[in-house]
Amino acid sequence: MSPAEQPQPPRPVDVRRPTLNAVAARAGVGRGTVSRVINGSPKVSDRSRAAVERAIAELGYVPNRAARSLATRRTDSVALVVPDAESRLFAEPYFSEIILGVSAGLSSAGMQLLLVLTGDETEYGRLAGYLAAQRVDGVLLMAVHAEDTLPDRLAELAVPTVLAGRRGEAERLGHVRADNRGGARLAVRHLLAGGRRAVATITGPLDMDAARARLDGYRDALRDAGVPVAEELIAAGDFTEQGGRAAMRELLRRRPDLDAVFAASDVMASGAVQELRAAGRRIPGDVALVGFDDSIVARHIDPPLTSVRQPLAEMGRTMASLLLEEIAQRGTGQRGVVLPTELVVRESA
Amino acid sequence: MSPAEQPQPPRPVDVRRPTLNAVAARAGVGRGTVSRVINGSPKVSDRSRAAVERAIAELGYVPNRAARSLATRRTDSVALVVPDAESRLFAEPYFSEIILGVSAGLSSAGMQLLLVLTGDETEYGRLAGYLAAQRVDGVLLMAVHAEDTLPDRLAELAVPTVLAGRRGEAERLGHVRADNRGGARLAVRHLLAGGRRAVATITGPLDMDAARARLDGYRDALRDAGVPVAEELIAAGDFTEQGGRAAMRELLRRRPDLDAVFAASDVMASGAVQELRAAGRRIPGDVALVGFDDSIVARHIDPPLTSVRQPLAEMGRTMASLLLEEIAQRGTGQRGVVLPTELVVRESA
DNA sequence: TCACCCCGTGGGACCGCTCCCACGCGGCAT
DNA sequence: ATGCCGCGTGGGAGCGGTCCCACGGGGTGA
């Protein structure tokens, strides 16, 4: 039987790319020299450098990442972890825009971005070991809750980590967050400045620092204005539209006389709008409304929603640079960075 | 000078993790056997397998990915490429939801997801070589335009590739898309069924297949109903809100008597709403409106927008599985997969 | 002139895994 | 008893880089 007759096994198409060895041979130098050129070492003569660079260009050589990271024990890549429970939020600009910033910040440093969307709880539990074993150089962690222990486990494993938001006041790990408290304060001050006095708030889940901070800001603004804080004007939501509706309904029941609402997220505000409408209140005529996030829904809701903007892309970039610092020099990165928020005034308040 | 006195260089914290060798030693077997167990080879005795598994558990061993991929010439990771020009769309669920599906489809196969957001044109140009050199096992490409050559270059380099959407009817590469034409047809049929006769359309950029297909569907529906297609009822948009406004304005100028609009995206529909409102038309009283994408804005616009839904998460999952097939067995993956769209009726039509 | 230094350089020894070849051993047919 | 087969196994040889040590040669000072 001639070899041509037997059925060809699906031979693995491996288009071999040129190796560092090939470059060295072509340039007429040793491997070490090529490596030095690639890594920008100064101790290479101009002659050799030129020869190597020419060979690289001619062969279209690009170093093999796996080989390099095996030798260096670095991967030049970081993981961005988004817990699945939160992935509903993925539909909002929040994550997307942070990711955009992160990507920009990383790629300028030649780092790769590994996107890790975790499934169920158990998967999330295995994550620490997994991430350490993959030898990503660092981890960016989104949407951490107060009781989350993943960050600590990563710290134990000496994996540089930066959080989006902190778990609480005592956060020891590097993190980046918006000035939630200040933003909320701006929002409520704006409502008060509009002459409103019965200002309610719909909070986020209070096991998240951002939600607590926004509630604190609400209290701050009332205190600043000498308006007493009435507990029955505070209703708990969960950052979802449904939660916003339920909270708004509850607030209307408790205090039919309320004349303003600060919702700790636009999505909850959108739920509140529906409920207010159902109750026959006009916005902003009867009830003024301010949201938080300045997300895409804020612009498209009717009436367009006054909202607190956080600089998401910049937060992403900052996270990236904090992480890069920490990777380059452990224990160096700043602990917490707070970025300013601003009030975007539209028609709802 | 004693060594203790010189300033400590920032010693690289390298927490050595157990290697395959360590596992072999502990289990009292050879490296080959451990490797076989890890890779699920059947030719291992139960005794050895048990011993190895125990050792792995005790040491908390996880294989080093770099070493493995150096040896196998695989990376077990794929790149998801999102051209930056389109990243404004990133704010919409479109990308996010596809990514969610992709991630689900990949992680069940133990594959990693590398997110690559390209910056400017030149960066995009370098991408093919870059991706081939990184030895990602495959590439998922979003938002390809008709004249895009990146897919072809990847094909030349023998990198398995799957596109989200096709470049044109003659697409040779594997891709997944929604039934844009059918969806548009549904939308326009719905408008006609509502008694509308002067049905306009705002198209997307016609260098994208999805935009052309939606325009074709619009024509189909009119033809089905025996309504002649009037070219002045067709205005070009570009999938942006601004573009939608401009197109709507133009349409109102050309045909003040129009009584329905099919916008090829929700975002453009939202622009159209603003323009219609400014012109004093009521929706759907004077003008009925249908969008495309069923994005988050569709639900929050006033009035809530009737829109065509595409199964984004499923598209993502399908892209993942097509790519995995193609990676496992070159030339095997189905060329093009079309997923059904459906009309979500709300109040705008 | 000679010892010394330093600069640029080549190449050996890894990094941790997979692949594959060769070997030992027990069971079966002869 | 003897040969043979085949299963399970150990371990050598890469994969393609980096790191570092040792070495040659030109310049400098004595």
JSON list of N, CA, C and O in Angstrom, two decimals, chain B residues 128-160:
[
{"chain": "B", "resi": 128, "resn": "ALA", "atom": "N", "xyz": [-2.83, 40.87, 12.96]},
{"chain": "B", "resi": 128, "resn": "ALA", "atom": "CA", "xyz": [-2.77, 39.51, 12.43]},
{"chain": "B", "resi": 128, "resn": "ALA", "atom": "C", "xyz": [-1.50, 38.80, 12.88]},
{"chain": "B", "resi": 128, "resn": "ALA", "atom": "O", "xyz": [-1.55, 37.71, 13.45]},
{"chain": "B", "resi": 129, "resn": "GLY", "atom": "N", "xyz": [-0.37, 39.45, 12.65]},
{"chain": "B", "resi": 129, "resn": "GLY", "atom": "CA", "xyz": [0.89, 38.86, 13.04]},
{"chain": "B", "resi": 129, "resn": "GLY", "atom": "C", "xyz": [0.95, 38.66, 14.54]},
{"chain": "B", "resi": 129, "resn": "GLY", "atom": "O", "xyz": [1.38, 37.61, 15.03]},
{"chain": "B", "resi": 130, "resn": "TYR", "atom": "N", "xyz": [0.48, 39.64, 15.23]},
{"chain": "B", "resi": 130, "resn": "TYR", "atom": "CA", "xyz": [0.47, 39.59, 16.69]},
{"chain": "B", "resi": 130, "resn": "TYR", "atom": "C", "xyz": [-0.30, 38.37, 17.19]},
{"chain": "B", "resi": 130, "resn": "TYR", "atom": "O", "xyz": [0.18, 37.60, 18.00]},
{"chain": "B", "resi": 131, "resn": "LEU", "atom": "N", "xyz": [-1.50, 38.22, 16.64]},
{"chain": "B", "resi": 131, "resn": "LEU", "atom": "CA", "xyz": [-2.34, 37.12, 17.10]},
{"chain": "B", "resi": 131, "resn": "LEU", "atom": "C", "xyz": [-1.71, 35.77, 16.75]},
{"chain": "B", "resi": 131, "resn": "LEU", "atom": "O", "xyz": [-1.74, 34.84, 17.55]},
{"chain": "B", "resi": 132, "resn": "ALA", "atom": "N", "xyz": [-1.13, 35.68, 15.58]},
{"chain": "B", "resi": 132, "resn": "ALA", "atom": "CA", "xyz": [-0.52, 34.42, 15.18]},
{"chain": "B", "resi": 132, "resn": "ALA", "atom": "C", "xyz": [0.68, 34.12, 16.09]},
{"chain": "B", "resi": 132, "resn": "ALA", "atom": "O", "xyz": [0.90, 32.99, 16.47]},
{"chain": "B", "resi": 133, "resn": "ALA", "atom": "N", "xyz": [1.42, 35.15, 16.43]},
{"chain": "B", "resi": 133, "resn": "ALA", "atom": "CA", "xyz": [2.62, 34.95, 17.24]},
{"chain": "B", "resi": 133, "resn": "ALA", "atom": "C", "xyz": [2.27, 34.59, 18.68]},
{"chain": "B", "resi": 133, "resn": "ALA", "atom": "O", "xyz": [2.99, 33.86, 19.33]},
{"chain": "B", "resi": 134, "resn": "GLN", "atom": "N", "xyz": [1.19, 35.17, 19.15]},
{"chain": "B", "resi": 134, "resn": "GLN", "atom": "CA", "xyz": [0.78, 34.83, 20.51]},
{"chain": "B", "resi": 134, "resn": "GLN", "atom": "C", "xyz": [0.35, 33.40, 20.59]},
{"chain": "B", "resi": 134, "resn": "GLN", "atom": "O", "xyz": [0.15, 32.85, 21.64]},
{"chain": "B", "resi": 135, "resn": "ARG", "atom": "N", "xyz": [0.18, 32.82, 19.40]},
{"chain": "B", "resi": 135, "resn": "ARG", "atom": "CA", "xyz": [-0.30, 31.45, 19.33]},
{"chain": "B", "resi": 135, "resn": "ARG", "atom": "C", "xyz": [-1.57, 31.28, 20.15]},
{"chain": "B", "resi": 135, "resn": "ARG", "atom": "O", "xyz": [-1.70, 30.35, 20.91]},
{"chain": "B", "resi": 136, "resn": "VAL", "atom": "N", "xyz": [-2.51, 32.22, 19.98]},
{"chain": "B", "resi": 136, "resn": "VAL", "atom": "CA", "xyz": [-3.85, 31.90, 20.47]},
{"chain": "B", "resi": 136, "resn": "VAL", "atom": "C", "xyz": [-4.35, 30.80, 19.56]},
{"chain": "B", "resi": 136, "resn": "VAL", "atom": "O", "xyz": [-3.98, 30.74, 18.39]},
{"chain": "B", "resi": 137, "resn": "ASP", "atom": "N", "xyz": [-5.18, 29.93, 20.10]},
{"chain": "B", "resi": 137, "resn": "ASP", "atom": "CA", "xyz": [-5.63, 28.81, 19.28]},
{"chain": "B", "resi": 137, "resn": "ASP", "atom": "C", "xyz": [-6.66, 29.25, 18.25]},
{"chain": "B", "resi": 137, "resn": "ASP", "atom": "O", "xyz": [-6.92, 28.55, 17.28]},
{"chain": "B", "resi": 138, "resn": "GLY", "atom": "N", "xyz": [-7.28, 30.40, 18.52]},
{"chain": "B", "resi": 138, "resn": "GLY", "atom": "CA", "xyz": [-8.29, 30.87, 17.58]},
{"chain": "B", "resi": 138, "resn": "GLY", "atom": "C", "xyz": [-8.66, 32.30, 17.86]},
{"chain": "B", "resi": 138, "resn": "GLY", "atom": "O", "xyz": [-8.26, 32.87, 18.87]},
{"chain": "B", "resi": 139, "resn": "VAL", "atom": "N", "xyz": [-9.44, 32.87, 16.96]},
{"chain": "B", "resi": 139, "resn": "VAL", "atom": "CA", "xyz": [-9.81, 34.28, 17.08]},
{"chain": "B", "resi": 139, "resn": "VAL", "atom": "C", "xyz": [-11.30, 34.46, 16.80]},
{"chain": "B", "resi": 139, "resn": "VAL", "atom": "O", "xyz": [-11.84, 33.87, 15.87]},
{"chain": "B", "resi": 140, "resn": "LEU", "atom": "N", "xyz": [-11.92, 35.25, 17.65]},
{"chain": "B", "resi": 140, "resn": "LEU", "atom": "CA", "xyz": [-13.30, 35.67, 17.41]},
{"chain": "B", "resi": 140, "resn": "LEU", "atom": "C", "xyz": [-13.26, 37.13, 17.04]},
{"chain": "B", "resi": 140, "resn": "LEU", "atom": "O", "xyz": [-12.65, 37.94, 17.75]},
{"chain": "B", "resi": 141, "resn": "LEU", "atom": "N", "xyz": [-13.91, 37.47, 15.94]},
{"chain": "B", "resi": 141, "resn": "LEU", "atom": "CA", "xyz": [-13.80, 38.83, 15.42]},
{"chain": "B", "resi": 141, "resn": "LEU", "atom": "C", "xyz": [-15.17, 39.49, 15.41]},
{"chain": "B", "resi": 141, "resn": "LEU", "atom": "O", "xyz": [-16.10, 39.00, 14.79]},
{"chain": "B", "resi": 142, "resn": "MET", "atom": "N", "xyz": [-15.25, 40.65, 16.07]},
{"chain": "B", "resi": 142, "resn": "MET", "atom": "CA", "xyz": [-16.54, 41.34, 16.11]},
{"chain": "B", "resi": 142, "resn": "MET", "atom": "C", "xyz": [-16.59, 42.45, 15.08]},
{"chain": "B", "resi": 142, "resn": "MET", "atom": "O", "xyz": [-15.55, 43.02, 14.72]},
{"chain": "B", "resi": 143, "resn": "ALA", "atom": "N", "xyz": [-17.80, 42.77, 14.68]},
{"chain": "B", "resi": 143, "resn": "ALA", "atom": "CA", "xyz": [-18.04, 43.99, 13.91]},
{"chain": "B", "resi": 143, "resn": "ALA", "atom": "C", "xyz": [-17.14, 44.15, 12.70]},
{"chain": "B", "resi": 143, "resn": "ALA", "atom": "O", "xyz": [-16.43, 45.14, 12.56]},
{"chain": "B", "resi": 144, "resn": "VAL", "atom": "N", "xyz": [-17.14, 43.17, 11.84]},
{"chain": "B", "resi": 144, "resn": "VAL", "atom": "CA", "xyz": [-16.34, 43.29, 10.63]},
{"chain": "B", "resi": 144, "resn": "VAL", "atom": "C", "xyz": [-17.08, 44.09, 9.57]},
{"chain": "B", "resi": 144, "resn": "VAL", "atom": "O", "xyz": [-18.27, 43.96, 9.39]},
{"chain": "B", "resi": 145, "resn": "HIS", "atom": "N", "xyz": [-16.33, 44.92, 8.88]},
{"chain": "B", "resi": 145, "resn": "HIS", "atom": "CA", "xyz": [-16.89, 45.68, 7.77]},
{"chain": "B", "resi": 145, "resn": "HIS", "atom": "C", "xyz": [-16.61, 44.93, 6.48]},
{"chain": "B", "resi": 145, "resn": "HIS", "atom": "O", "xyz": [-15.78, 44.03, 6.44]},
{"chain": "B", "resi": 146, "resn": "ALA", "atom": "N", "xyz": [-17.30, 45.35, 5.44]},
{"chain": "B", "resi": 146, "resn": "ALA", "atom": "CA", "xyz": [-17.22, 44.63, 4.17]},
{"chain": "B", "resi": 146, "resn": "ALA", "atom": "C", "xyz": [-15.79, 44.54, 3.65]},
{"chain": "B", "resi": 146, "resn": "ALA", "atom": "O", "xyz": [-15.37, 43.51, 3.13]},
{"chain": "B", "resi": 147, "resn": "GLU", "atom": "N", "xyz": [-15.03, 45.61, 3.81]},
{"chain": "B", "resi": 147, "resn": "GLU", "atom": "CA", "xyz": [-13.72, 45.65, 3.16]},
{"chain": "B", "resi": 147, "resn": "GLU", "atom": "C", "xyz": [-12.60, 45.21, 4.11]},
{"chain": "B", "resi": 147, "resn": "GLU", "atom": "O", "xyz": [-11.42, 45.32, 3.79]},
{"chain": "B", "resi": 148, "resn": "ASP", "atom": "N", "xyz": [-12.99, 44.69, 5.25]},
{"chain": "B", "resi": 148, "resn": "ASP", "atom": "CA", "xyz": [-11.99, 44.31, 6.25]},
{"chain": "B", "resi": 148, "resn": "ASP", "atom": "C", "xyz": [-11.16, 43.12, 5.76]},
{"chain": "B", "resi": 148, "resn": "ASP", "atom": "O", "xyz": [-11.69, 42.12, 5.31]},
{"chain": "B", "resi": 149, "resn": "THR", "atom": "N", "xyz": [-9.83, 43.25, 5.85]},
{"chain": "B", "resi": 149, "resn": "THR", "atom": "CA", "xyz": [-8.98, 42.17, 5.36]},
{"chain": "B", "resi": 149, "resn": "THR", "atom": "C", "xyz": [-8.35, 41.35, 6.47]},
{"chain": "B", "resi": 149, "resn": "THR", "atom": "O", "xyz": [-7.71, 40.33, 6.20]},
{"chain": "B", "resi": 150, "resn": "LEU", "atom": "N", "xyz": [-8.53, 41.78, 7.68]},
{"chain": "B", "resi": 150, "resn": "LEU", "atom": "CA", "xyz": [-7.95, 41.04, 8.80]},
{"chain": "B", "resi": 150, "resn": "LEU", "atom": "C", "xyz": [-8.35, 39.56, 8.77]},
{"chain": "B", "resi": 150, "resn": "LEU", "atom": "O", "xyz": [-7.49, 38.68, 8.93]},
{"chain": "B", "resi": 151, "resn": "PRO", "atom": "N", "xyz": [-9.62, 39.28, 8.56]},
{"chain": "B", "resi": 151, "resn": "PRO", "atom": "CA", "xyz": [-10.02, 37.87, 8.53]},
{"chain": "B", "resi": 151, "resn": "PRO", "atom": "C", "xyz": [-9.23, 37.07, 7.51]},
{"chain": "B", "resi": 151, "resn": "PRO", "atom": "O", "xyz": [-8.79, 35.94, 7.80]},
{"chain": "B", "resi": 152, "resn": "ASP", "atom": "N", "xyz": [-9.00, 37.64, 6.35]},
{"chain": "B", "resi": 152, "resn": "ASP", "atom": "CA", "xyz": [-8.26, 36.91, 5.32]},
{"chain": "B", "resi": 152, "resn": "ASP", "atom": "C", "xyz": [-6.82, 36.66, 5.74]},
{"chain": "B", "resi": 152, "resn": "ASP", "atom": "O", "xyz": [-6.27, 35.59, 5.50]},
{"chain": "B", "resi": 153, "resn": "ARG", "atom": "N", "xyz": [-6.23, 37.68, 6.35]},
{"chain": "B", "resi": 153, "resn": "ARG", "atom": "CA", "xyz": [-4.85, 37.49, 6.77]},
{"chain": "B", "resi": 153, "resn": "ARG", "atom": "C", "xyz": [-4.75, 36.41, 7.83]},
{"chain": "B", "resi": 153, "resn": "ARG", "atom": "O", "xyz": [-3.82, 35.61, 7.85]},
{"chain": "B", "resi": 154, "resn": "LEU", "atom": "N", "xyz": [-5.74, 36.37, 8.71]},
{"chain": "B", "resi": 154, "resn": "LEU", "atom": "CA", "xyz": [-5.74, 35.31, 9.72]},
{"chain": "B", "resi": 154, "resn": "LEU", "atom": "C", "xyz": [-5.88, 33.95, 9.05]},
{"chain": "B", "resi": 154, "resn": "LEU", "atom": "O", "xyz": [-5.23, 32.98, 9.44]},
{"chain": "B", "resi": 155, "resn": "ALA", "atom": "N", "xyz": [-6.73, 33.90, 8.05]},
{"chain": "B", "resi": 155, "resn": "ALA", "atom": "CA", "xyz": [-6.92, 32.63, 7.34]},
{"chain": "B", "resi": 155, "resn": "ALA", "atom": "C", "xyz": [-5.61, 32.18, 6.70]},
{"chain": "B", "resi": 155, "resn": "ALA", "atom": "O", "xyz": [-5.23, 31.01, 6.79]},
{"chain": "B", "resi": 156, "resn": "GLU", "atom": "N", "xyz": [-4.90, 33.12, 6.09]},
{"chain": "B", "resi": 156, "resn": "GLU", "atom": "CA", "xyz": [-3.61, 32.80, 5.49]},
{"chain": "B", "resi": 156, "resn": "GLU", "atom": "C", "xyz": [-2.65, 32.22, 6.52]},
{"chain": "B", "resi": 156, "resn": "GLU", "atom": "O", "xyz": [-1.88, 31.31, 6.24]},
{"chain": "B", "resi": 157, "resn": "LEU", "atom": "N", "xyz": [-2.69, 32.80, 7.71]},
{"chain": "B", "resi": 157, "resn": "LEU", "atom": "CA", "xyz": [-1.79, 32.35, 8.76]},
{"chain": "B", "resi": 157, "resn": "LEU", "atom": "C", "xyz": [-2.32, 31.09, 9.44]},
{"chain": "B", "resi": 157, "resn": "LEU", "atom": "O", "xyz": [-1.77, 30.64, 10.43]},
{"chain": "B", "resi": 158, "resn": "ALA", "atom": "N", "xyz": [-3.40, 30.56, 8.89]},
{"chain": "B", "resi": 158, "resn": "ALA", "atom": "CA", "xyz": [-3.98, 29.31, 9.41]},
{"chain": "B", "resi": 158, "resn": "ALA", "atom": "C", "xyz": [-4.44, 29.44, 10.86]},
{"chain": "B", "resi": 158, "resn": "ALA", "atom": "O", "xyz": [-4.33, 28.50, 11.64]},
{"chain": "B", "resi": 159, "resn": "VAL", "atom": "N", "xyz": [-4.94, 30.62, 11.21]},
{"chain": "B", "resi": 159, "resn": "VAL", "atom": "CA", "xyz": [-5.50, 30.80, 12.55]},
{"chain": "B", "resi": 159, "resn": "VAL", "atom": "C", "xyz": [-7.01, 30.62, 12.47]},
{"chain": "B", "resi": 159, "resn": "VAL", "atom": "O", "xyz": [-7.68, 31.36, 11.76]},
{"chain": "B", "resi": 160, "resn": "PRO", "atom": "N", "xyz": [-7.53, 29.63, 13.17]},
{"chain": "B", "resi": 160, "resn": "PRO", "atom": "CA", "xyz": [-8.98, 29.41, 13.15]},
{"chain": "B", "resi": 160, "resn": "PRO", "atom": "C", "xyz": [-9.71, 30.69, 13.56]},
{"chain": "B", "resi": 160, "resn": "PRO", "atom": "O", "xyz": [-9.33, 31.32, 14.55]}
]
